[in-house]
Short mmCIF file of C-alpha atoms in Angstrom, two decimals:
data_model
loop_
_atom_site.label_atom_id
_atom_site.label_comp_id
_atom_site.label_asym_id
_atom_site.label_seq_id
_atom_site.Cartn_x
_atom_site.Cartn_y
_atom_site.Cartn_z
CA MET A 10 7.24 3.86 -35.45
CA ASN A 11 8.15 1.13 -32.99
CA ARG A 12 11.45 0.28 -34.75
CA ARG A 13 14.30 2.79 -34.25
CA LEU A 14 17.79 3.39 -35.23
CA PHE A 15 20.58 5.41 -33.65
CA LEU A 16 22.67 8.16 -35.10
CA ARG A 17 25.61 8.58 -33.13
CA GLY A 18 27.58 11.73 -32.99
CA ILE A 19 30.57 12.76 -31.10
CA GLY A 20 31.10 11.44 -27.76
CA GLY A 21 28.74 8.55 -28.50
CA VAL A 22 25.86 10.46 -27.99
CA ALA A 23 22.80 8.69 -29.61
CA LEU A 24 19.96 10.24 -31.41
CA ALA A 25 16.80 8.10 -31.95
CA VAL A 26 15.35 8.57 -35.63
CA PRO A 27 12.53 6.85 -37.41
CA LEU A 28 13.26 3.70 -39.18
CA LEU A 29 13.61 4.89 -42.82
CA ASN A 30 12.54 2.04 -45.37
CA SER A 31 14.42 3.39 -48.10
CA LEU A 32 17.94 2.92 -46.33
CA VAL A 33 19.62 -0.24 -45.26
CA ARG A 34 21.64 0.07 -42.13
CA SER A 35 24.97 -1.32 -41.66
CA ALA A 36 25.59 -3.86 -38.71
CA ARG A 37 26.45 -2.35 -35.46
CA ALA A 38 29.61 -3.56 -33.57
CA GLN A 39 28.53 -5.89 -30.95
CA GLU A 40 28.74 -4.11 -27.41
CA ALA A 41 29.68 -5.50 -23.99
CA PRO A 42 26.51 -6.74 -22.21
CA SER A 43 24.99 -3.82 -20.11
CA PRO A 44 24.55 -4.49 -16.48
CA ARG A 45 21.10 -5.69 -15.08
CA ARG A 46 19.53 -4.17 -12.00
CA LEU A 47 16.51 -4.40 -9.68
CA VAL A 48 14.85 -1.30 -8.49
CA ILE A 49 11.84 -1.47 -6.00
CA PHE A 50 9.40 1.19 -5.42
CA TYR A 51 7.79 0.52 -2.26
CA THR A 52 4.58 2.06 -0.90
CA ASN A 53 2.42 1.53 2.13
CA ASN A 54 -1.31 1.36 2.97
CA GLY A 55 -2.54 -0.57 -0.37
CA CYS A 56 -4.78 1.29 -2.87
CA LEU A 57 -8.06 1.24 -4.46
CA THR A 58 -7.51 -1.91 -6.37
CA ASN A 59 -10.50 -1.64 -8.69
CA ARG A 60 -9.10 1.73 -10.04
CA TRP A 61 -5.51 0.27 -10.10
CA PHE A 62 -5.48 -3.07 -12.19
CA PRO A 63 -5.49 -3.19 -15.77
CA THR A 64 -9.15 -3.65 -17.26
CA ILE A 65 -7.85 -6.90 -18.95
CA GLU A 66 -6.13 -9.24 -16.61
CA ASN A 67 -4.36 -11.75 -19.04
CA GLY A 68 -3.01 -11.96 -22.40
CA ALA A 69 -2.03 -10.11 -25.73
CA GLY A 70 -3.35 -6.59 -25.76
CA SER A 71 -4.11 -6.40 -22.11
CA VAL A 72 -1.73 -3.34 -21.57
CA THR A 73 -1.96 -0.57 -24.03
CA ALA A 74 -1.80 3.26 -23.70
CA ALA A 75 -5.37 3.68 -24.43
CA SER A 76 -6.48 1.08 -21.78
CA LEU A 77 -4.33 2.81 -19.13
CA GLU A 78 -5.67 6.42 -20.06
CA ALA A 79 -9.17 5.42 -20.48
CA VAL A 80 -11.44 6.65 -17.83
CA GLN A 81 -13.60 4.57 -15.61
CA GLU A 82 -17.40 4.23 -16.09
CA ASP A 83 -17.90 6.97 -13.69
CA GLY A 84 -16.02 9.28 -15.59
CA LYS A 85 -12.89 9.27 -13.21
CA PRO A 86 -9.28 8.84 -14.33
CA ARG A 87 -7.74 5.42 -13.75
CA THR A 88 -5.04 5.23 -11.24
CA LEU A 89 -1.98 4.32 -13.84
CA ALA A 90 -3.00 6.67 -16.71
CA GLN A 91 0.54 8.44 -16.15
CA LEU A 92 2.05 5.24 -17.08
CA ALA A 93 0.39 5.27 -20.62
CA PRO A 94 3.66 6.56 -22.48
CA PHE A 95 5.50 3.24 -21.10
CA ALA A 96 2.60 0.62 -21.65
CA LYS A 97 4.89 -1.37 -24.21
CA LYS A 98 7.59 -1.63 -21.36
CA LEU A 99 5.21 -2.58 -18.56
CA LEU A 100 4.46 -6.03 -17.01
CA PHE A 101 1.44 -6.71 -14.62
CA PRO A 102 2.00 -10.22 -13.09
CA ARG A 103 -1.36 -10.89 -11.52
CA GLY A 104 -2.53 -13.32 -8.98
CA LEU A 105 0.43 -13.16 -6.49
CA ALA A 106 0.33 -13.02 -2.72
CA MET A 107 2.86 -12.52 0.10
CA PRO A 108 3.74 -15.87 1.97
CA ILE A 109 3.05 -16.13 5.82
CA ASN A 110 0.16 -13.65 5.33
CA GLY A 111 -2.56 -15.44 7.59
CA PHE A 112 -3.53 -15.02 11.25
CA ASN A 113 -1.45 -16.16 14.14
CA ASN A 114 1.84 -17.53 12.42
CA LYS A 115 3.61 -19.39 15.13
CA VAL A 116 7.32 -19.23 15.88
CA ASP A 117 8.69 -21.58 18.49
CA GLY A 118 5.07 -22.03 19.82
CA THR A 119 4.11 -18.19 20.03
CA ALA A 120 1.62 -16.67 17.64
CA TYR A 121 1.98 -13.17 16.41
CA PHE A 122 -0.19 -11.17 13.91
CA ASP A 123 0.06 -7.46 12.71
CA PRO A 124 -1.02 -7.09 8.97
CA HIS A 125 1.36 -4.03 8.84
CA ASP A 126 4.13 -5.55 10.39
CA GLN A 127 4.02 -8.60 8.06
CA GLY A 128 3.31 -6.54 5.02
CA MET A 129 6.67 -4.56 5.97
CA GLY A 130 8.74 -7.41 7.38
CA SER A 131 7.68 -10.61 5.32
CA LYS A 132 7.29 -8.93 2.00
CA LEU A 133 11.00 -8.90 0.83
CA THR A 134 12.08 -11.81 3.09
CA CYS A 135 9.44 -14.26 2.48
CA ALA A 136 10.07 -15.17 6.41
CA PRO A 137 8.06 -15.25 9.47
CA LEU A 138 8.48 -12.55 12.09
CA ASP A 139 9.70 -13.01 15.53
CA PRO A 140 6.81 -12.88 17.98
CA ALA A 141 8.90 -11.31 20.65
CA GLY A 142 10.85 -8.09 20.87
CA GLU A 143 10.60 -5.74 18.08
CA HIS A 144 9.03 -8.45 15.84
CA TRP A 145 11.89 -8.41 13.12
CA ALA A 146 11.84 -10.58 10.06
CA LEU A 147 13.83 -13.99 10.56
CA SER A 148 15.75 -13.94 7.24
CA HIS A 149 17.42 -11.68 4.90
CA SER A 150 15.45 -9.74 1.97
CA LEU A 151 15.36 -9.80 -1.69
CA ASP A 152 17.42 -6.64 -2.16
CA HIS A 153 20.33 -8.02 -0.19
CA GLU A 154 20.09 -11.25 -2.11
CA ILE A 155 20.59 -9.38 -5.48
CA ALA A 156 23.44 -7.12 -4.07
CA ARG A 157 25.45 -10.09 -2.74
CA ARG A 158 25.13 -11.78 -5.85
CA PHE A 159 25.59 -9.01 -8.53
CA ASN A 160 27.06 -5.84 -7.18
CA GLN A 161 30.51 -5.12 -8.39
CA GLY A 162 33.55 -4.59 -6.25
CA THR A 163 33.55 -4.79 -2.55
CA ASN A 164 30.03 -3.34 -2.01
CA LYS A 165 27.56 -6.19 -1.37
CA THR A 166 24.78 -4.10 0.27
CA PRO A 167 21.83 -2.61 -1.70
CA LEU A 168 21.06 1.08 -1.70
CA VAL A 169 17.78 1.55 0.32
CA LEU A 170 16.43 4.94 0.44
CA SER A 171 13.34 6.50 2.18
CA VAL A 172 11.60 9.65 1.30
CA GLY A 173 11.22 11.59 4.69
CA ASN A 174 11.83 10.37 8.22
CA ALA A 175 11.95 6.65 8.20
CA PHE A 176 10.48 4.73 11.37
CA THR A 177 13.10 2.50 13.31
CA ASN A 178 10.74 -0.23 13.84
CA VAL A 179 9.27 -3.03 12.18
CA LYS A 180 6.62 -0.58 10.49
CA GLY A 181 9.12 1.25 8.70
CA ILE A 182 11.74 -1.21 7.76
CA VAL A 183 11.31 -3.49 4.57
CA SER A 184 15.09 -4.09 4.08
CA TYR A 185 17.01 -6.95 6.26
CA SER A 186 20.67 -7.94 5.93
CA ALA A 187 20.15 -10.94 8.05
CA SER A 188 17.65 -12.78 10.40
CA GLY A 189 16.62 -10.14 13.08
CA THR A 190 18.82 -7.60 11.44
CA PRO A 191 16.99 -4.48 10.11
CA TYR A 192 18.65 -2.36 7.57
CA ALA A 193 17.72 1.15 7.83
CA PRO A 194 17.04 3.33 4.72
CA VAL A 195 19.09 6.37 3.92
CA THR A 196 16.81 9.63 4.21
CA ASN A 197 19.34 12.20 3.23
CA ALA A 198 19.92 12.55 -0.41
CA ARG A 199 23.16 14.35 0.01
CA THR A 200 24.60 11.26 1.64
CA VAL A 201 23.91 9.26 -1.48
CA TYR A 202 25.46 12.14 -3.77
CA SER A 203 28.55 12.23 -1.47
CA SER A 204 29.09 8.64 -1.92
CA LEU A 205 28.97 8.74 -5.78
CA THR A 206 31.15 11.83 -6.18
CA GLY A 207 34.23 9.56 -5.42
CA LEU A 208 33.29 7.58 -8.29
CA PHE A 209 33.18 10.34 -10.82
CA THR A 210 35.89 9.82 -13.64
CA SER A 211 37.99 12.80 -14.53
CA GLY A 212 39.55 13.50 -17.96
CA SER A 213 37.06 11.06 -19.55
CA ALA A 214 34.13 13.24 -20.42
CA THR A 215 33.80 14.07 -24.09
CA GLU A 216 32.97 17.38 -25.61
CA ALA A 217 29.66 15.95 -26.29
CA ASP A 218 29.21 15.27 -22.51
CA HIS A 219 30.16 18.91 -21.71
CA ARG A 220 27.86 20.14 -24.30
CA VAL A 221 24.90 18.00 -23.14
CA ALA A 222 25.54 19.10 -19.71
CA ARG A 223 25.36 22.73 -20.68
CA GLY A 224 21.77 22.01 -21.96
CA GLU A 225 22.58 21.97 -25.88
CA SER A 226 19.79 20.30 -27.66
CA ILE A 227 20.40 16.66 -29.19
CA ILE A 228 19.93 18.24 -32.77
CA ASP A 229 22.57 20.91 -32.31
CA LEU A 230 24.78 18.18 -30.69
CA VAL A 231 24.70 16.05 -33.92
CA SER A 232 24.13 18.48 -36.45
CA HIS A 233 26.96 17.61 -38.62
CA ASP A 234 26.07 13.86 -38.71
CA LEU A 235 22.39 14.74 -39.40
CA ASN A 236 23.23 16.93 -42.34
CA ALA A 237 25.22 14.15 -43.93
CA PHE A 238 22.45 11.76 -43.11
CA LYS A 239 20.13 13.89 -44.77
CA ALA A 240 22.30 14.29 -47.84
CA ARG A 241 21.93 10.58 -48.57
CA ARG A 242 19.33 9.50 -51.22
CA MET A 243 16.15 8.53 -49.83
CA SER A 244 12.61 8.69 -50.77
CA GLY A 245 10.38 11.62 -50.40
CA ALA A 246 8.59 9.71 -47.52
CA ASP A 247 11.48 9.19 -45.63
CA ARG A 248 12.69 12.90 -45.96
CA ARG A 249 9.26 14.06 -44.58
CA LYS A 250 9.74 11.53 -41.71
CA ILE A 251 12.99 13.13 -40.65
CA ASP A 252 11.30 16.73 -41.06
CA ASP A 253 8.27 15.95 -38.85
CA TRP A 254 10.68 14.11 -36.39
CA LEU A 255 12.94 17.27 -36.05
CA ALA A 256 9.92 19.52 -35.40
CA LEU A 257 8.74 17.24 -32.67
CA LEU A 258 11.94 17.43 -30.95
CA ARG A 259 12.31 21.08 -31.31
CA GLU A 260 8.87 21.31 -29.81
CA THR A 261 9.42 19.04 -26.72
CA GLU A 262 13.15 20.06 -26.42
CA GLN A 263 14.05 16.75 -25.58
CA ARG A 264 17.72 16.42 -24.22
CA VAL A 265 20.35 13.68 -24.17
CA ILE A 266 21.79 12.39 -20.80
CA PRO A 267 25.26 10.79 -21.27
CA THR A 268 25.78 7.39 -19.49
CA ALA A 269 29.41 8.39 -18.19
CA CYS A 270 29.84 8.76 -14.36
CA THR A 271 31.02 11.99 -14.28
CA ALA A 272 29.87 15.30 -12.69
CA GLU A 273 28.48 16.55 -15.95
CA SER A 274 26.39 13.45 -15.98
CA ALA A 275 25.07 14.43 -12.63
CA ALA A 276 24.52 18.06 -13.77
CA ALA A 277 22.65 16.99 -16.69
CA LEU A 278 20.26 14.86 -14.49
CA GLY A 279 19.81 17.85 -12.26
CA VAL A 280 21.99 16.54 -9.41
CA THR A 281 24.04 19.71 -8.09
CA ASP A 282 24.99 21.07 -4.88
CA ALA A 283 22.43 23.98 -5.34
CA ALA A 284 19.83 21.47 -6.51
CA LEU A 285 20.49 19.49 -3.39
CA THR A 286 20.04 22.36 -1.16
CA GLU A 287 16.77 23.43 -2.76
CA ALA A 288 15.48 20.09 -2.21
CA GLY A 289 16.01 20.53 1.53
CA TYR A 290 19.33 18.81 2.05
CA PRO A 291 21.78 21.61 2.83
CA ALA A 292 25.67 20.79 3.04
CA ARG A 293 25.88 21.59 6.56
CA GLY A 294 22.95 21.35 9.37
CA GLY A 295 19.66 23.21 8.41
CA GLY A 296 17.62 20.39 10.12
CA PHE A 297 15.40 17.96 8.12
CA PRO A 298 13.26 19.34 5.26
CA ASN A 299 9.53 19.63 5.89
CA SER A 300 7.01 17.02 4.39
CA GLU A 301 6.11 19.15 1.61
CA THR A 302 9.57 19.83 0.39
CA VAL A 303 10.85 16.24 0.85
CA TYR A 304 7.76 14.78 -0.91
CA THR A 305 8.11 17.11 -3.90
CA LEU A 306 11.62 18.30 -4.47
CA GLY A 307 13.25 15.72 -2.25
CA SER A 308 11.55 12.69 -3.94
CA GLU A 309 12.51 14.06 -7.18
CA MET A 310 16.22 14.28 -6.01
CA MET A 311 15.94 10.93 -4.78
CA ILE A 312 14.85 9.57 -8.17
CA ARG A 313 17.63 11.35 -10.00
CA LEU A 314 20.25 9.76 -7.51
CA ILE A 315 18.77 6.30 -8.35
CA ALA A 316 19.31 7.02 -12.15
CA LEU A 317 22.99 8.27 -11.24
CA THR A 318 23.66 5.21 -9.17
CA MET A 319 22.70 3.23 -11.78
CA MET A 320 24.95 4.94 -14.35
CA CYS A 321 27.84 4.67 -12.27
CA ASP A 322 26.97 0.94 -11.74
CA SER A 323 27.51 1.25 -7.84
CA ASN A 324 24.62 -0.69 -7.06
CA ARG A 325 22.35 -3.01 -8.91
CA SER A 326 20.00 -3.41 -6.03
CA ILE A 327 18.07 -0.41 -5.07
CA VAL A 328 15.05 0.42 -2.94
CA LEU A 329 12.94 3.56 -2.82
CA GLN A 330 10.16 3.29 -0.05
CA TRP A 331 7.83 5.78 1.22
CA PRO A 332 6.59 6.22 4.79
CA GLY A 333 2.88 5.42 5.60
CA PHE A 334 1.74 7.81 8.15
CA VAL A 335 1.83 11.07 5.89
CA THR A 336 -0.66 13.63 5.62
CA PHE A 337 -0.60 14.96 2.02
CA LYS A 338 -0.82 18.77 1.60
CA TRP A 339 0.96 19.54 -1.75
CA ASP A 340 0.58 19.31 -5.49
CA GLY A 341 -2.96 20.31 -5.29
CA ILE A 342 -3.90 17.76 -2.35
CA ASN A 343 -5.03 19.20 0.92
CA HIS A 344 -5.92 16.28 3.29
CA THR A 345 -6.84 16.49 7.00
CA HIS A 346 -6.10 12.83 7.69
CA ASP A 347 -2.87 10.78 7.12
CA HIS A 348 -2.73 8.12 4.50
CA HIS A 349 -2.86 5.24 7.03
CA GLY A 350 -5.94 6.75 8.54
CA LEU A 351 -7.64 7.25 5.17
CA SER A 352 -6.84 3.68 3.99
CA HIS A 353 -8.76 2.41 6.97
CA ARG A 354 -11.61 4.70 5.37
CA ASN A 355 -12.46 6.21 9.12
CA GLY A 356 -9.43 8.42 9.36
CA SER A 357 -7.82 6.68 12.39
CA ASN A 358 -5.81 3.66 13.40
CA ALA A 359 -8.82 1.80 14.31
CA THR A 360 -10.70 -0.38 11.84
CA GLY A 361 -14.47 -0.26 11.00
CA GLY A 362 -16.43 2.86 12.29
CA ALA A 363 -17.75 5.58 10.18
CA CYS A 364 -16.44 6.68 6.72
CA VAL A 365 -14.50 9.90 6.34
CA SER A 366 -16.50 12.20 3.87
CA GLY A 367 -15.12 11.68 0.19
CA VAL A 368 -12.63 9.21 1.53
CA LEU A 369 -12.30 7.09 -1.67
CA GLU A 370 -11.50 10.15 -3.65
CA GLN A 371 -8.98 11.11 -1.38
CA ILE A 372 -7.37 7.66 -1.49
CA HIS A 373 -7.51 7.84 -5.23
CA GLU A 374 -5.68 11.21 -5.20
CA ILE A 375 -2.85 9.46 -3.20
CA ASP A 376 -2.85 6.66 -5.43
CA ARG A 377 -2.53 8.76 -8.50
CA TRP A 378 0.21 10.90 -6.85
CA TYR A 379 2.33 7.67 -6.23
CA ALA A 380 1.67 6.68 -9.60
CA GLY A 381 3.17 9.93 -11.07
CA ARG A 382 6.47 9.39 -8.75
CA TYR A 383 6.58 5.88 -10.21
CA ALA A 384 6.13 7.27 -13.82
CA LYS A 385 8.80 9.85 -12.99
CA LEU A 386 11.21 7.14 -12.06
CA VAL A 387 10.61 5.02 -15.11
CA LYS A 388 10.84 7.91 -17.39
CA THR A 389 14.04 9.03 -15.85
CA ILE A 390 15.65 5.54 -16.33
CA ASP A 391 14.39 5.27 -19.74
CA SER A 392 15.82 8.60 -20.85
CA ILE A 393 19.45 7.27 -20.32
CA GLU A 394 20.64 5.33 -23.30
CA GLU A 395 22.76 2.13 -22.65
CA GLY A 396 23.74 -0.47 -25.04
CA GLY A 397 21.21 -0.88 -27.74
CA GLY A 398 18.48 0.62 -25.78
CA THR A 399 17.94 2.36 -22.51
CA MET A 400 18.70 1.73 -19.03
CA LEU A 401 15.27 0.63 -18.51
CA ASP A 402 15.42 -2.01 -21.04
CA ASN A 403 18.14 -3.62 -18.88
CA SER A 404 16.36 -3.21 -15.60
CA ALA A 405 13.36 -4.26 -13.70
CA VAL A 406 11.62 -1.40 -11.78
CA MET A 407 8.96 -2.97 -9.85
CA TRP A 408 6.24 -1.02 -7.88
CA LEU A 409 5.48 -3.26 -4.83
CA PRO A 410 2.81 -2.59 -2.36
CA GLU A 411 2.72 -3.26 1.53
CA LEU A 412 -0.82 -4.37 1.16
CA ALA A 413 -3.41 -4.81 -1.53
CA ASP A 414 -6.23 -2.94 -0.07
CA GLY A 415 -5.54 -0.85 3.03
CA ASN A 416 -8.99 -1.47 4.76
CA ALA A 417 -9.16 -5.23 4.21
CA HIS A 418 -5.30 -5.48 5.13
CA ASN A 419 -5.28 -8.36 2.41
CA ASN A 420 -1.95 -9.46 0.75
CA ASN A 421 -3.42 -11.80 -1.80
CA ASN A 422 -4.17 -10.70 -5.30
CA LEU A 423 -1.29 -7.99 -5.05
CA PRO A 424 -1.14 -4.75 -7.31
CA ILE A 425 2.19 -5.13 -8.86
CA VAL A 426 3.93 -3.60 -12.06
CA ILE A 427 7.32 -3.97 -13.54
CA ALA A 428 8.90 -1.76 -16.01
CA GLY A 429 11.70 -2.82 -18.03
CA GLY A 430 12.38 -6.26 -19.38
CA ALA A 431 15.64 -6.93 -17.49
CA GLY A 432 17.70 -7.34 -20.47
CA GLY A 433 15.16 -9.12 -22.46
CA TYR A 434 14.49 -11.65 -19.63
CA LEU A 435 10.72 -10.67 -18.91
CA LYS A 436 7.66 -10.09 -21.04
CA GLN A 437 6.75 -6.34 -21.57
CA GLY A 438 3.22 -4.80 -22.64
CA VAL A 439 1.04 -7.41 -21.09
CA SER A 440 -0.77 -8.58 -18.01
CA VAL A 441 -0.12 -12.23 -17.13
CA ASN A 442 -2.61 -14.04 -14.74
CA VAL A 443 -0.03 -16.40 -13.07
CA SER A 444 -2.77 -18.26 -10.66
CA GLY A 445 -5.20 -19.40 -13.42
CA GLY A 446 -8.84 -18.90 -13.20
CA LYS A 447 -10.86 -15.75 -13.06
CA LEU A 448 -9.31 -12.84 -11.07
CA VAL A 449 -11.10 -9.67 -10.10
CA ALA A 450 -9.94 -6.23 -9.58
CA GLY A 451 -11.04 -6.17 -5.88
CA ASN A 452 -13.75 -4.53 -3.99
CA SER A 453 -12.01 -1.51 -2.62
CA GLU A 454 -15.38 0.65 -3.08
CA ALA A 455 -17.37 -1.79 -1.00
CA SER A 456 -17.49 0.63 1.79
CA CYS A 457 -18.11 4.53 1.82
CA ALA A 458 -19.19 4.41 -1.83
CA THR A 459 -21.71 7.36 -1.45
CA GLY A 460 -18.82 9.64 -0.06
CA ALA A 461 -21.04 10.84 2.67
CA GLU A 462 -19.69 11.70 6.13
CA GLY A 463 -20.54 8.89 8.63
CA GLU A 464 -21.67 6.19 6.32
CA SER A 465 -20.67 2.73 7.81
CA ASN A 466 -17.51 1.27 6.93
CA SER A 467 -18.65 -2.51 6.92
CA GLY A 468 -18.30 -3.66 3.53
CA ASN A 469 -15.52 -6.34 2.59
CA THR A 470 -12.93 -4.49 0.55
CA GLY A 471 -10.62 -7.25 -0.01
CA SER A 472 -10.70 -9.76 -2.75
CA SER A 473 -10.43 -13.58 -3.16
CA GLY A 474 -7.88 -15.49 -5.33
CA GLY A 475 -4.54 -14.45 -6.50
CA THR A 476 -2.66 -16.88 -3.82
CA VAL A 477 0.57 -17.62 -5.93
CA PRO A 478 3.41 -16.96 -3.48
CA LEU A 479 5.77 -14.13 -4.31
CA ASN A 480 8.90 -16.43 -3.76
CA LYS A 481 8.40 -17.33 -7.56
CA LEU A 482 8.40 -13.95 -8.79
CA TYR A 483 11.47 -13.31 -6.68
CA THR A 484 13.18 -16.23 -7.80
CA THR A 485 12.41 -15.13 -11.46
CA LEU A 486 13.81 -11.55 -10.80
CA ILE A 487 17.31 -13.07 -9.30
CA ASN A 488 17.61 -15.27 -12.34
CA ALA A 489 16.54 -12.16 -14.74
CA ILE A 490 19.58 -10.29 -13.30
CA GLY A 491 21.64 -13.12 -13.26
CA ALA A 492 21.27 -13.97 -16.74
CA GLY A 493 23.32 -11.22 -17.75
CA MET A 494 26.28 -12.56 -15.58
CA PRO A 495 28.93 -15.00 -17.24
CA ASP A 496 28.68 -18.46 -16.03
CA TRP A 497 25.33 -17.61 -14.21
CA VAL A 498 23.79 -20.90 -12.71
CA PRO A 499 19.73 -20.37 -12.17
CA VAL A 500 18.40 -20.54 -8.68
CA ASP A 501 15.08 -22.25 -8.06
CA ARG A 502 13.91 -20.69 -4.79
CA PHE A 503 14.20 -17.77 -2.39
CA GLY A 504 12.66 -17.07 1.25
CA VAL A 505 11.95 -19.30 4.23
CA SER A 506 8.65 -20.40 3.25
CA ASP A 507 6.12 -20.01 0.39
CA ALA A 508 3.19 -21.00 2.60
CA VAL A 509 0.22 -18.60 1.63
CA SER A 510 -3.18 -18.50 3.46
CA ALA A 511 -6.44 -18.10 1.21
CA GLY A 512 -6.95 -14.99 3.57
CA PHE A 513 -6.80 -14.33 7.37
CA GLY A 514 -8.50 -17.45 8.07
CA GLY A 515 -7.46 -21.09 7.87
CA THR A 516 -4.62 -22.71 9.35
CA SER A 517 -1.52 -20.65 9.80
CA PRO A 518 2.06 -22.12 9.58
CA SER A 519 4.14 -23.01 12.48
CA PHE A 520 8.17 -22.41 12.77
CA THR A 521 10.82 -23.30 15.01
CA THR A 522 14.21 -21.63 15.34
CA ASP A 523 17.53 -22.63 16.76
CA GLY A 524 17.12 -20.02 19.52
CA ALA A 525 19.50 -17.71 17.61
CA GLY A 526 16.80 -16.42 15.24
CA ASN A 527 17.46 -19.01 12.46
CA VAL A 528 14.51 -20.86 11.26
CA ILE A 529 15.22 -24.70 11.30
CA ASP A 530 11.85 -26.19 10.98
CA GLY A 531 8.38 -25.34 9.57
CA PRO A 532 6.81 -25.32 5.89
CA GLY A 533 9.52 -24.58 3.51
CA ILE A 534 9.60 -24.16 -0.34
CA SER A 535 6.78 -26.39 -1.60
CA ASP A 536 6.79 -25.14 -5.00
CA PRO A 537 10.19 -24.10 -6.26
CA GLY A 538 10.83 -22.47 -9.67
CA GLU A 539 10.07 -19.40 -11.67
CA LEU A 540 7.23 -17.87 -13.06
CA ASP A 541 7.58 -19.21 -16.77
CA ALA A 542 4.56 -17.42 -17.93
CA ILE A 543 6.10 -13.85 -17.26
CA LYS A 544 9.44 -14.95 -18.99
CA ALA A 545 10.07 -13.63 -22.57
#
């Protein structure tokens, strides 16, 4: 049953019930528009692209729960199987590339190339890197653009979070407030919580809010309304639908999370002082949590805080980034090499060389673990009712990678997924090839396929095609958020340049600055506009 209606109990709590064909529903009062937000889930070191992409690259029916859950030909689970429950709310924009992605981009006559630095610094800025000094990006990033335009009140900066210790160099910074000005992420969940407690309202929480915070089930919460509803005349088939639905709710113990910005809402999400301490963020001192704690309990706390931030409408631009140099030793994973080294297939910072035994399966374990975190984020946001739907329906929650394949270090044909329709602006439940022509899922298993220790890591694990610049996606997202604002005037561009190289070869762009870090000459935006193909 895809269509739903909402039975409202005390405190405005909503209970989703099946559409009953024998009843005619009265019109609902028009509600104020819900805020729209952008949330970016940012991971490092690429992935096994051939296991990540949907099996169908374009068109109706390309994204279904069955297609995401289907095992591969070798019997192994696909990377995004955990996203199957949200298939109808997912958009895969295929064929996109990061601009300024080739060898030896020049700024003021000096060339510089490092694919990891570019993947971090240029990804959200669409700007070249300074070839001197710390190699910071030469423009502000998308998250700052969104925050400046759409955040309410005086706070015009995004909420940027990092799980674990974040590097303070170009390899650890994805957000920029201005040219040459990195914006460091917050790594302490308690800091975020402290900033929100001052926004909590007092005296406005309803009885329903308190009861939900205490963990009462949604059935108990609206029992009076539900009994009155069941007393209405309806067909036997509709009555059976309600009974089956009640049994399912009791079995799964679903809960309602109120949307008010209160301490009760925080508690309902699992954000409490005790939970923060358990996740490794004590009130006073205690050092920084170890990797296992911060990646498991700590990352779950960050996800809950993102949802709470959205409920409080304290920020409409949020980034959750994950460090790249981490050795996975939790949740059933026990690696001896860090993620970066595994992405190179040889277990080190070098390229080429000999394969680590079972390296592809180790990378796949990491990819699936991150897919689980992203699914958790999507599920949490989708569990909170807002307006006529959920917070996810009014948001765009984008998983954006540093690289496509970590061994090839390519930034074309990027694996990107967006959950939520941004208030109806974006298509959902579909994969869209925005580049035209046939795309491939990549060649990530072209090396180390046997799993044997010492196998030569000599294959080309990258892919061809997929060179539509990210600028057009970002322009679309800006307008998606802006469309929910009164008197919004659409924009037609974002970033310094949309120059994309077909690969690492070819002619790289050259830029000139004013000497103060501001780009004043070079290839700009040659193809302005949105990605119309992904708009609803």
